[in-house]
Short mmCIF file of C-alpha atoms in Angstrom, two decimals:
data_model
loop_
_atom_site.label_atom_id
_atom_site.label_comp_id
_atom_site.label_asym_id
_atom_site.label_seq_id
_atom_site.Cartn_x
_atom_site.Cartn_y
_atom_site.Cartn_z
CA UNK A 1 28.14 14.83 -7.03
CA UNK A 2 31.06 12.64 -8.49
CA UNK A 3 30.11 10.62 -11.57
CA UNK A 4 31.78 7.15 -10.12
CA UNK A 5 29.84 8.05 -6.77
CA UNK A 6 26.54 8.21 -9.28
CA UNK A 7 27.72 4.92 -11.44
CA UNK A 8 29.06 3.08 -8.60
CA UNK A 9 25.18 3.63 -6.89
CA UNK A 10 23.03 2.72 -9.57
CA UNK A 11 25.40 -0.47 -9.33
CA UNK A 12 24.37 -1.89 -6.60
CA UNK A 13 20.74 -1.77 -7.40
CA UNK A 14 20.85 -2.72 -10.87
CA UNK A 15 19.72 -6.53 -10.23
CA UNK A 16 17.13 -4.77 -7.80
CA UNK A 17 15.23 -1.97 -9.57
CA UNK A 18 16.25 -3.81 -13.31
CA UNK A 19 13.16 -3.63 -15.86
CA UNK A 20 11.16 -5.92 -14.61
CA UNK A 21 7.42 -5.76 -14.37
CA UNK A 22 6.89 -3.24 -11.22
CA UNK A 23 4.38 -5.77 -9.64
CA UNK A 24 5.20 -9.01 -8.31
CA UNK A 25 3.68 -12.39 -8.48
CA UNK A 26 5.35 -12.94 -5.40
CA UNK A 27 3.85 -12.30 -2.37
CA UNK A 28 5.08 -9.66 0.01
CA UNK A 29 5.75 -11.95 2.64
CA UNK A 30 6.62 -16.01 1.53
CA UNK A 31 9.65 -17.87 2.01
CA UNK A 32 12.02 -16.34 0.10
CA UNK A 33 11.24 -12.66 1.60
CA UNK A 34 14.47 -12.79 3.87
CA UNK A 35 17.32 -13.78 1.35
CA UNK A 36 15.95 -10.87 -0.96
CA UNK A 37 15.34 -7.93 1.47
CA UNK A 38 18.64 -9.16 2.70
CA UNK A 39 20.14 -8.14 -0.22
CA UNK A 40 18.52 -4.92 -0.79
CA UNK A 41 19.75 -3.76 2.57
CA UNK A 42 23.34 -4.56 1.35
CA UNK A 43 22.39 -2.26 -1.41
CA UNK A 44 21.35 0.43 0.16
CA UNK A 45 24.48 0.24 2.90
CA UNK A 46 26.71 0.80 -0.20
CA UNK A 47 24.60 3.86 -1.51
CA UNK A 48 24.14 5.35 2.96
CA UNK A 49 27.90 4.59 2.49
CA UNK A 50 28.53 6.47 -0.08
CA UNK A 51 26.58 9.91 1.09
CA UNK A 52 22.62 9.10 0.50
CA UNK A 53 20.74 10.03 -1.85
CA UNK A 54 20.03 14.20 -2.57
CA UNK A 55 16.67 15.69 -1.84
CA UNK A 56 14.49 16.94 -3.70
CA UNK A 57 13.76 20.96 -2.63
CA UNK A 58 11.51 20.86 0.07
CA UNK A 59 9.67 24.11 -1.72
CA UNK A 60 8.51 22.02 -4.49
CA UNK A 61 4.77 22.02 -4.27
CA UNK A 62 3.76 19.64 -7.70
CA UNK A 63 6.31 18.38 -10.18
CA UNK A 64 4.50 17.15 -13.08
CA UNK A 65 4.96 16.46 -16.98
CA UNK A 66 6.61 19.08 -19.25
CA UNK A 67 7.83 21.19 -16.56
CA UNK A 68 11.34 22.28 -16.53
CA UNK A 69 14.28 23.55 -14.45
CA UNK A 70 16.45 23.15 -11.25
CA UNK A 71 13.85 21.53 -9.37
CA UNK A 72 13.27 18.90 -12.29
CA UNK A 73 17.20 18.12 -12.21
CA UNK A 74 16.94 17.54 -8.55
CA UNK A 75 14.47 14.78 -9.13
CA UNK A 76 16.23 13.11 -12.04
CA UNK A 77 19.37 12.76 -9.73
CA UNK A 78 17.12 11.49 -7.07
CA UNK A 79 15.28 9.17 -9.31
CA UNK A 80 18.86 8.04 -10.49
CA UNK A 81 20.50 6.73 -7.59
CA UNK A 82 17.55 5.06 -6.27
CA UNK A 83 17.67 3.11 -10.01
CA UNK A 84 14.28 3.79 -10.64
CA UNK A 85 15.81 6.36 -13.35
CA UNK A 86 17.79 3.84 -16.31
CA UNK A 87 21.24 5.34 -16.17
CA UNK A 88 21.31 5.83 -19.74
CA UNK A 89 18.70 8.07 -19.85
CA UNK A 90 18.82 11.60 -20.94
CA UNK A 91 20.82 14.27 -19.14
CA UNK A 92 18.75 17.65 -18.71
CA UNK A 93 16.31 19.18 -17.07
CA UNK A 94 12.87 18.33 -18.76
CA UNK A 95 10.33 16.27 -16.95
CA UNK A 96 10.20 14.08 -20.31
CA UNK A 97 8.32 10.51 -20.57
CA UNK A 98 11.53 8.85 -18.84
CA UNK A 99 11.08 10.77 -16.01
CA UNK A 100 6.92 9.95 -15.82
CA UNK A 101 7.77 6.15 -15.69
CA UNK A 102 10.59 6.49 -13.10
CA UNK A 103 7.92 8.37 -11.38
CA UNK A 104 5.44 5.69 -11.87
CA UNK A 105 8.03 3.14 -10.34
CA UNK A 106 9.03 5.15 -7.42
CA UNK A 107 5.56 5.38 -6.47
CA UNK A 108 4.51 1.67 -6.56
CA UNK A 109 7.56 0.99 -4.80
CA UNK A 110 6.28 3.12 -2.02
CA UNK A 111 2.51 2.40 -2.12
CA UNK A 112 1.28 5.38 -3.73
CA UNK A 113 -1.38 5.98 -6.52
CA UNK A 114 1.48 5.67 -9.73
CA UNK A 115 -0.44 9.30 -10.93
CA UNK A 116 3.64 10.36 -12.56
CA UNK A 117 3.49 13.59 -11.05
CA UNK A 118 5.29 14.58 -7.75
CA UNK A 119 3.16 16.00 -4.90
CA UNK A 120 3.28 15.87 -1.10
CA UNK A 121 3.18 12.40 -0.26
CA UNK A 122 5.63 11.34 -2.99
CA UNK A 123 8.03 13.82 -2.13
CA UNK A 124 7.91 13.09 1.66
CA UNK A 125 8.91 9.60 0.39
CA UNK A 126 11.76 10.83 -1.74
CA UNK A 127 12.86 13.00 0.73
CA UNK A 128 13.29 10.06 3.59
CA UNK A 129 16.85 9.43 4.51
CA UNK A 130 18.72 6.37 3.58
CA UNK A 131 19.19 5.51 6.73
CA UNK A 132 15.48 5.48 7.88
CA UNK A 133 15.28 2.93 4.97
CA UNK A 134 18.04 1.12 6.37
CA UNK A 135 16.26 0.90 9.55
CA UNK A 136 12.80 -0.28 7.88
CA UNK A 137 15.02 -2.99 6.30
CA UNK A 138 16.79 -4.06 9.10
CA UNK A 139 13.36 -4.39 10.73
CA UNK A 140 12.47 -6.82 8.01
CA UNK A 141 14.85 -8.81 8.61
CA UNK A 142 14.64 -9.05 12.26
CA UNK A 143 10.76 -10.08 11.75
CA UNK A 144 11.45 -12.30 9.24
CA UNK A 145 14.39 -13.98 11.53
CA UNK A 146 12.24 -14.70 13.94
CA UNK A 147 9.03 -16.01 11.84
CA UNK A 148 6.55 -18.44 13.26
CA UNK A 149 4.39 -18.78 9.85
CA UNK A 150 4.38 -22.20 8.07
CA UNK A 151 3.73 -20.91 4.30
CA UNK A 152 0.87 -23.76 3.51
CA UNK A 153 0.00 -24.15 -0.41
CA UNK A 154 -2.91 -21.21 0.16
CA UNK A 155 -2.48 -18.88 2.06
CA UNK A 156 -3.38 -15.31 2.61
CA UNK A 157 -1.09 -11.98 3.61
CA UNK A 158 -2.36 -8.73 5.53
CA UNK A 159 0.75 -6.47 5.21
CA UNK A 160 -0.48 -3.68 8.03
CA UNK A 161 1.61 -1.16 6.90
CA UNK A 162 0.95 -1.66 3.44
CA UNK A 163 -2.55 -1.29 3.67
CA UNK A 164 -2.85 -4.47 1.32
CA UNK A 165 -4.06 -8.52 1.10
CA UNK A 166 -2.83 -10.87 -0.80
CA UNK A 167 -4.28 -14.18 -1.90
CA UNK A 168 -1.09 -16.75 -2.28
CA UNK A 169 -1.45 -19.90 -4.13
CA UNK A 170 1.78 -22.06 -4.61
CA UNK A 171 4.30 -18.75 -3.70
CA UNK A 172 2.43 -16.93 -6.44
CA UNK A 173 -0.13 -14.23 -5.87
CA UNK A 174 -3.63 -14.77 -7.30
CA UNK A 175 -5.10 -12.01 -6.42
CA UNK A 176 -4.11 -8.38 -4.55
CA UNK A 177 -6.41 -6.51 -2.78
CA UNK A 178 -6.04 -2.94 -1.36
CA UNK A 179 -6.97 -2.66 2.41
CA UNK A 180 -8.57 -0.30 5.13
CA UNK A 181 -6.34 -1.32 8.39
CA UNK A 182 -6.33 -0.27 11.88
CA UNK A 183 -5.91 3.30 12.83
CA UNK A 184 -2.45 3.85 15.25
CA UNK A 185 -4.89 4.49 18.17
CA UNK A 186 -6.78 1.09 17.30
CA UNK A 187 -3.94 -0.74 15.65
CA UNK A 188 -4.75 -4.05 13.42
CA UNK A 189 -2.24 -6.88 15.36
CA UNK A 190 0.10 -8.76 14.33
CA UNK A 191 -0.91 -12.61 14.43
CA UNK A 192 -1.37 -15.69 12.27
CA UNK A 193 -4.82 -17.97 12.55
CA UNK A 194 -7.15 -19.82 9.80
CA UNK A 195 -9.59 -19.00 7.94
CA UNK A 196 -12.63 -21.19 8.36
CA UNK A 197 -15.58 -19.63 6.85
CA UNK A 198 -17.11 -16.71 4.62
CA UNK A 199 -20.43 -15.03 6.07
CA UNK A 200 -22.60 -13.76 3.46
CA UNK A 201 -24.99 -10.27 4.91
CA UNK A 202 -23.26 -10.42 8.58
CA UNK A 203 -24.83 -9.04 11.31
CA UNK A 204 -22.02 -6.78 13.75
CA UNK A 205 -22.44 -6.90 17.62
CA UNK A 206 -19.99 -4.24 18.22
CA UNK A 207 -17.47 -4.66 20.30
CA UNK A 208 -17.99 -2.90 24.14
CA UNK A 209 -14.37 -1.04 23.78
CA UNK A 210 -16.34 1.12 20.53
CA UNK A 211 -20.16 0.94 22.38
CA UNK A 212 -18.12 3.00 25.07
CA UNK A 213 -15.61 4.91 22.85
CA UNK A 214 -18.13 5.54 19.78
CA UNK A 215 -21.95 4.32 20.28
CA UNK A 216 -22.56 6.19 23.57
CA UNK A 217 -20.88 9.36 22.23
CA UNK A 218 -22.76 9.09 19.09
CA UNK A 219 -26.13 8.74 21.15
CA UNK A 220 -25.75 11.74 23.10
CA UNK A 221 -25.43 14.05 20.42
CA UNK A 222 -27.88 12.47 18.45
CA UNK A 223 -30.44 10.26 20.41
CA UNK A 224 -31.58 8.96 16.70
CA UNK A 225 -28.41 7.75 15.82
CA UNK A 226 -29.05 4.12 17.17
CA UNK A 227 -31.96 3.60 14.75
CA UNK A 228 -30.67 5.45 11.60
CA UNK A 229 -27.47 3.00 11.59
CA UNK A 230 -30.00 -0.04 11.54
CA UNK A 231 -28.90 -1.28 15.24
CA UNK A 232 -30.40 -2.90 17.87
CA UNK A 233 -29.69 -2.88 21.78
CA UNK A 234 -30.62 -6.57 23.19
CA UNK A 235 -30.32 -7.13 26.45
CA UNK A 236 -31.02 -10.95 28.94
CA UNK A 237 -32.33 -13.77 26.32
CA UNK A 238 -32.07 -11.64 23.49
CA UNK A 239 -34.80 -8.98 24.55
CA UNK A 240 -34.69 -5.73 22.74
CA UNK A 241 -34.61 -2.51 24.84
CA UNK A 242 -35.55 0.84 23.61
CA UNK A 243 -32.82 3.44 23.14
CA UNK A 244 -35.22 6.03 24.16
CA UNK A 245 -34.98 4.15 27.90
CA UNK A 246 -31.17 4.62 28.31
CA UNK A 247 -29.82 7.24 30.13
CA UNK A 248 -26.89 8.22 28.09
CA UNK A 249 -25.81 11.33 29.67
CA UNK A 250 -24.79 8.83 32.33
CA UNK A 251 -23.96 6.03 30.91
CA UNK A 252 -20.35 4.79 30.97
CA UNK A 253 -20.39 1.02 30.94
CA UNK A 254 -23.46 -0.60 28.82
CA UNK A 255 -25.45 -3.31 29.92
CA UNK A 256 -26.73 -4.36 26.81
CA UNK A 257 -25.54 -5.34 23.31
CA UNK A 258 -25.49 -3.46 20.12
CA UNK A 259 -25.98 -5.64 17.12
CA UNK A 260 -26.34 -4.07 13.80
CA UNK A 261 -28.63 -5.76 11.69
CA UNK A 262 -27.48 -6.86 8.33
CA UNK A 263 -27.58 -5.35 4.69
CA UNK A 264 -25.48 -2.61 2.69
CA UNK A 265 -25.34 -0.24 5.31
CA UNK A 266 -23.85 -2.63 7.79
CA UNK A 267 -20.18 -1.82 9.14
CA UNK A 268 -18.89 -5.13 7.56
CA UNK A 269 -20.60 -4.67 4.18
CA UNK A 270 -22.07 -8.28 2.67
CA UNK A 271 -19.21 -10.42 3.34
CA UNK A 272 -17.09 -11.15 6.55
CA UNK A 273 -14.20 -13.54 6.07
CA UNK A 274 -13.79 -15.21 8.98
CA UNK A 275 -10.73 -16.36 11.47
CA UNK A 276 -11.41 -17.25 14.96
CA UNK A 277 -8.50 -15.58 16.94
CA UNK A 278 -7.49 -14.07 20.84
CA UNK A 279 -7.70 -10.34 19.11
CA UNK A 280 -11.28 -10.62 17.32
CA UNK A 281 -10.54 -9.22 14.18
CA UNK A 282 -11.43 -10.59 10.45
CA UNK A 283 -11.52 -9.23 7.23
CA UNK A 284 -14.59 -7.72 5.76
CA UNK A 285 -16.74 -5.68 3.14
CA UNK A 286 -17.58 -2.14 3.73
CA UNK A 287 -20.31 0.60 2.53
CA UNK A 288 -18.05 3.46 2.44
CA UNK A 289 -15.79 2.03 -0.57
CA UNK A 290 -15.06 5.47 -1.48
CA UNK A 291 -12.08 5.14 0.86
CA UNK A 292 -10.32 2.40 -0.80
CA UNK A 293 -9.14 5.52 -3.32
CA UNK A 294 -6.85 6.99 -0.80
CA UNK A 295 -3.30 6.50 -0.62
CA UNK A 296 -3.59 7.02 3.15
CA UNK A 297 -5.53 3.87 4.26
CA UNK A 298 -5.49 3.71 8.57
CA UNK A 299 -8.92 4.30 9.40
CA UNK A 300 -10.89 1.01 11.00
CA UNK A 301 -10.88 0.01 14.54
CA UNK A 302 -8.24 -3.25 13.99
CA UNK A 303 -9.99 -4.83 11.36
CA UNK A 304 -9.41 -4.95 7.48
CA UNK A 305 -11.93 -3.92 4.96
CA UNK A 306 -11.07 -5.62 1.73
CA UNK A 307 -11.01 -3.90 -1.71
CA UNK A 308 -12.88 -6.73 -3.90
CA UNK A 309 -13.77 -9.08 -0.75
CA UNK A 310 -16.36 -11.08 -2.87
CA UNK A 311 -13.78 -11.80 -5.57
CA UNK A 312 -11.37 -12.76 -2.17
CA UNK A 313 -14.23 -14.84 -1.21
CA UNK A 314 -14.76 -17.13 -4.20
CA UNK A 315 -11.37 -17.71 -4.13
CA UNK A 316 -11.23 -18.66 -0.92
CA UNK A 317 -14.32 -21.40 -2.15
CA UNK A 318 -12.76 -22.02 -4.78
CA UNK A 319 -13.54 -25.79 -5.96
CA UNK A 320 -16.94 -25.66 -4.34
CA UNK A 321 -20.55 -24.59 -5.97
CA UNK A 322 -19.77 -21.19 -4.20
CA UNK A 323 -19.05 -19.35 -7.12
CA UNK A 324 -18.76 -15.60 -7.61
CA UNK A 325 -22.08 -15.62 -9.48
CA UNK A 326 -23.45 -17.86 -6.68
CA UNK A 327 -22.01 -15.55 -4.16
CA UNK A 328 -23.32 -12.67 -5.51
CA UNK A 329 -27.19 -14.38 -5.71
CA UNK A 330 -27.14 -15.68 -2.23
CA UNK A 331 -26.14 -12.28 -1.20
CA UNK A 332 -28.96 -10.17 -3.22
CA UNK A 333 -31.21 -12.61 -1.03
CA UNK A 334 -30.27 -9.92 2.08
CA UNK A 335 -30.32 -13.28 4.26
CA UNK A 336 -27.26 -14.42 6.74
CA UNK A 337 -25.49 -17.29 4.96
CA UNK A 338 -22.52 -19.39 7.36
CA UNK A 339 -20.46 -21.01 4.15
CA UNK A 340 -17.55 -23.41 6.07
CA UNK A 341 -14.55 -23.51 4.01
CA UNK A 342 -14.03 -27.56 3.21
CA UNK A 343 -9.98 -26.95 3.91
CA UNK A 344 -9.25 -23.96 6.79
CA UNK A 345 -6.16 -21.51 4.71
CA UNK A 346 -3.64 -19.82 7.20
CA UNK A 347 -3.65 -16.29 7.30
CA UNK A 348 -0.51 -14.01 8.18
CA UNK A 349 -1.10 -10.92 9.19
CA UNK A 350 2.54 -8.86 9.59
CA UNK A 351 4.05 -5.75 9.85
CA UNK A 352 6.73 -5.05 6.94
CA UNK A 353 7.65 -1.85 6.21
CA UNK A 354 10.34 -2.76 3.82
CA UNK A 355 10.71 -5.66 1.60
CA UNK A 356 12.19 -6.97 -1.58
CA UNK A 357 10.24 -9.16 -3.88
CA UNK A 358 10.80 -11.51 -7.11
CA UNK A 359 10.92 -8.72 -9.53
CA UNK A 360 13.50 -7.15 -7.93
CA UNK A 361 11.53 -4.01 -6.51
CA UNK A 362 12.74 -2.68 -3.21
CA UNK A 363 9.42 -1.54 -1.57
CA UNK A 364 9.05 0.95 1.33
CA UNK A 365 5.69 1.48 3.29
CA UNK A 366 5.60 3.78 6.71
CA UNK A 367 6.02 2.90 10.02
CA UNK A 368 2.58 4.11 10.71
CA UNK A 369 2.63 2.60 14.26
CA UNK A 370 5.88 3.51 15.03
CA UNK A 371 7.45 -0.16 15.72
CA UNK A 372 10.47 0.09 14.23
CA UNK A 373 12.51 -0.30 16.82
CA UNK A 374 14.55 -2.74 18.94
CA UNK A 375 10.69 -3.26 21.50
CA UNK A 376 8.79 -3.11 18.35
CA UNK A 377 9.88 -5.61 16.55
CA UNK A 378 9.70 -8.25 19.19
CA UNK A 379 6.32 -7.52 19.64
CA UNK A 380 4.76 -7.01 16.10
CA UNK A 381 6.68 -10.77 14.96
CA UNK A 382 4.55 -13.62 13.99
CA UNK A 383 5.96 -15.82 17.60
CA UNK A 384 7.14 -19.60 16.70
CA UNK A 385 4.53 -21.81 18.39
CA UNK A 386 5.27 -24.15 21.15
CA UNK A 387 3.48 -27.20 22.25
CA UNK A 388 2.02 -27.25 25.31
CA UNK A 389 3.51 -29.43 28.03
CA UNK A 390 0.92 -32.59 27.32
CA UNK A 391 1.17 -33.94 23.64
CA UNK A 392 -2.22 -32.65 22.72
CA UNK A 393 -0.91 -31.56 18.61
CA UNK A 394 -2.66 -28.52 19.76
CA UNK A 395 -0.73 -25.34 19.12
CA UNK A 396 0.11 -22.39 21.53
CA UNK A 397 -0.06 -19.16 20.71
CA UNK A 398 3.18 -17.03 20.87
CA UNK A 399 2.33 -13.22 22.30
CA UNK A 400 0.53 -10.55 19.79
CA UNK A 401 0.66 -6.72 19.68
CA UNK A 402 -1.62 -5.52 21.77
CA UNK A 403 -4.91 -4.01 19.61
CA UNK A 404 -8.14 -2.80 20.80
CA UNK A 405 -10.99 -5.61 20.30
CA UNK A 406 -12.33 -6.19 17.24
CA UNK A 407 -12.88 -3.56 14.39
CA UNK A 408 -14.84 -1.72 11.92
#
């Protein structure tokens, strides 16, 4: 590969991938997300126009420290013309402490643990086309174009894609919190509403879409499985039946309701944020928070299970006795708490799958629900609201992506 086609590459994303810290304070999505994925798509047209970037050999298996050799060259030439390699570093083929942090870098860019080895899922990454980054850019842009979110002085972020939540107070992010979304066969929507409240020990009436798709299948293979996840079936006024008088084998549409009750075993942990909204979905705790160590985070039923939540919590109460010591007292109490938030604080959630943000880092997430495309992207934008005919002041809501109800 020509040495101007090399310079003239690491060019064009020298103000983007320069050595600034590798995260942000600015939030993945605020007003000044369009001008800079803008020009990190101009960037990357120059280095698609220019031939790409190489690949690293599809046979490599683990790249890590101290190793050397063709395969190790590959990457440094890969790491190069993406910038996340300094220019000036050394020539060769050693996988020295250079190559670790450009590593590093490459894999925060792209959501990935930043371990500074190479395995599969960073060299899937590396190995994506320019163009497909093009496209994910380009798909920005086109969401971002047609934005319906007013950025208020709090607000909060659920980038699907990126598995993540962010906590945004005057365009800087307080706090970051990885996320469980929805899986692509019960996809988390796209959608902005307001938090009003945080519920300490939650109960979860389960949503009839996963009683039919989950519960019932559940119960036939295991007729205990009811009362080892702490649930309840309640039928007229409240009335509890007894699992043991369901016919399950035939049962295809329930006539009761499954409410688990709370505590540390409950599907939404100790704390459920809450956001009245057409699509029923929230954020939430979770018991299984073994799962927030995965790279690969698609596995709830529309919902997102927050990384932290308590911390997100107090934050959210923040200027109120409701502190994270008080949070954490009222919850060892295992009683159902209702705290109302004095001021309600937007919440965006959106679908970018690639971005540029303050520090100059040009991040990529996957399409995990395939929607970037021309359809896609109409439908997983935050809609501009209209008012309705009479001048109520009451907003409308634009259309969503469609998502199965509610989540675990």
């Amino acid at each position: 590969m020509a040495v101007r086609f090399v310079k003239a590459s690491v060019a064009a994303l020298a103000l983007l991938l320069g050595a600034a810290a590798a995260r942000a304070n600015e939030p993945s999505y605020g007003p000044n997300t369009y001008d800079r994925t803008l020009e990190a798509l101009i960037a990357h047209e120059d280095i698609a126009g220019r031939g790409g970037w190489p690949k690293v050999p599809s046979t490599v298996t683990l790249l890590k420290p101290d190793m050397q050799g063709p395969d190790v060259a590959a990457l440094k030439q890969r790491l190069l013309l993406s910038g996340d390699l300094p220019p000036d570093a050394l020539p060769g083929d050693v996988y020295d402490a250079a190559v670790v942090e450009a590593v590093k870098r490459f894999q925060i860019r792209h959501g990935l643990s930043d371990l500074g080895t190479v395995g599969r899922l960073t060299l899937k990454a590396m190995n994506t086309p320019v163009e497909v980054r093009l496209n994910q850019l380009t798909a920005t842009l086109e969401r971002l174009k047609g934005n319906g979110f007013s950025f208020a002085e709090r607000y909060v972020v659920v980038n699907i894609p990126g598995a993540s939540v962010e906590a945004v107070e005057n365009g800087v992010v307080q706090r970051r919190h990885l996320a469980i979304v929805g899986r692509p066969d019960r996809p988390s929507p796209v959608l902005q509403a307001s938090i009003n409240s945080v519920n300490l020990n939650p109960t979860w009436t389960v949503p009839t879409s996963i009683v039919k798709a989950d519960i019932i299948p559940h119960m036939r293979k295991d007729p205990g499985f009811i009362a080892k996840s702490h649930m309840r079936l309640l039928g007229a006024e409240n009335r509890e039946i007894d699992p043991a008088t369901v016919n399950w084998a035939t049962l295809t549409s329930p006539y009761f309701t499954v409410r688990q009750d709370p505590g540390p075993d409950n599907s939404l942990g100790q704390m459920k944020i809450d956001m009245p909204n057409t699509e029923a979905v929230y954020l939430h705790d979770t018991p299984k928070k073994s799962l927030f160590r995965n790279d690969v985070r698609f596995n709830s039923s529309g919902c997102a299970r927050v990384e932290g939540v308590r911390d997100l919590g107090a934050w959210l109460l923040e200027g109120t006795e409701w502190t994270l010591p008080a949070l954490e007292a009222e919850i060892a109490k295992g009683e159902r708490k209702n705290i109302a938030l004095k001021k309600h604080v937007p919440v965006a959630w959106v679908y970018l799958t690639g971005w540029q943000g303050a520090d100059g880092l040009v991040q990529f997430r996957e399409d995990i629900y395939g929607l970037d495309t021309p359809q896609g992207i109409v439908t997983s934008t935050i809609q501009r609201r209209k008012p309705k005919p009479v001048a109520t002041g009451e907003p409308r809501p634009g259309p969503r992506v469609p998502a199965k109800t509610a989540a675990n």
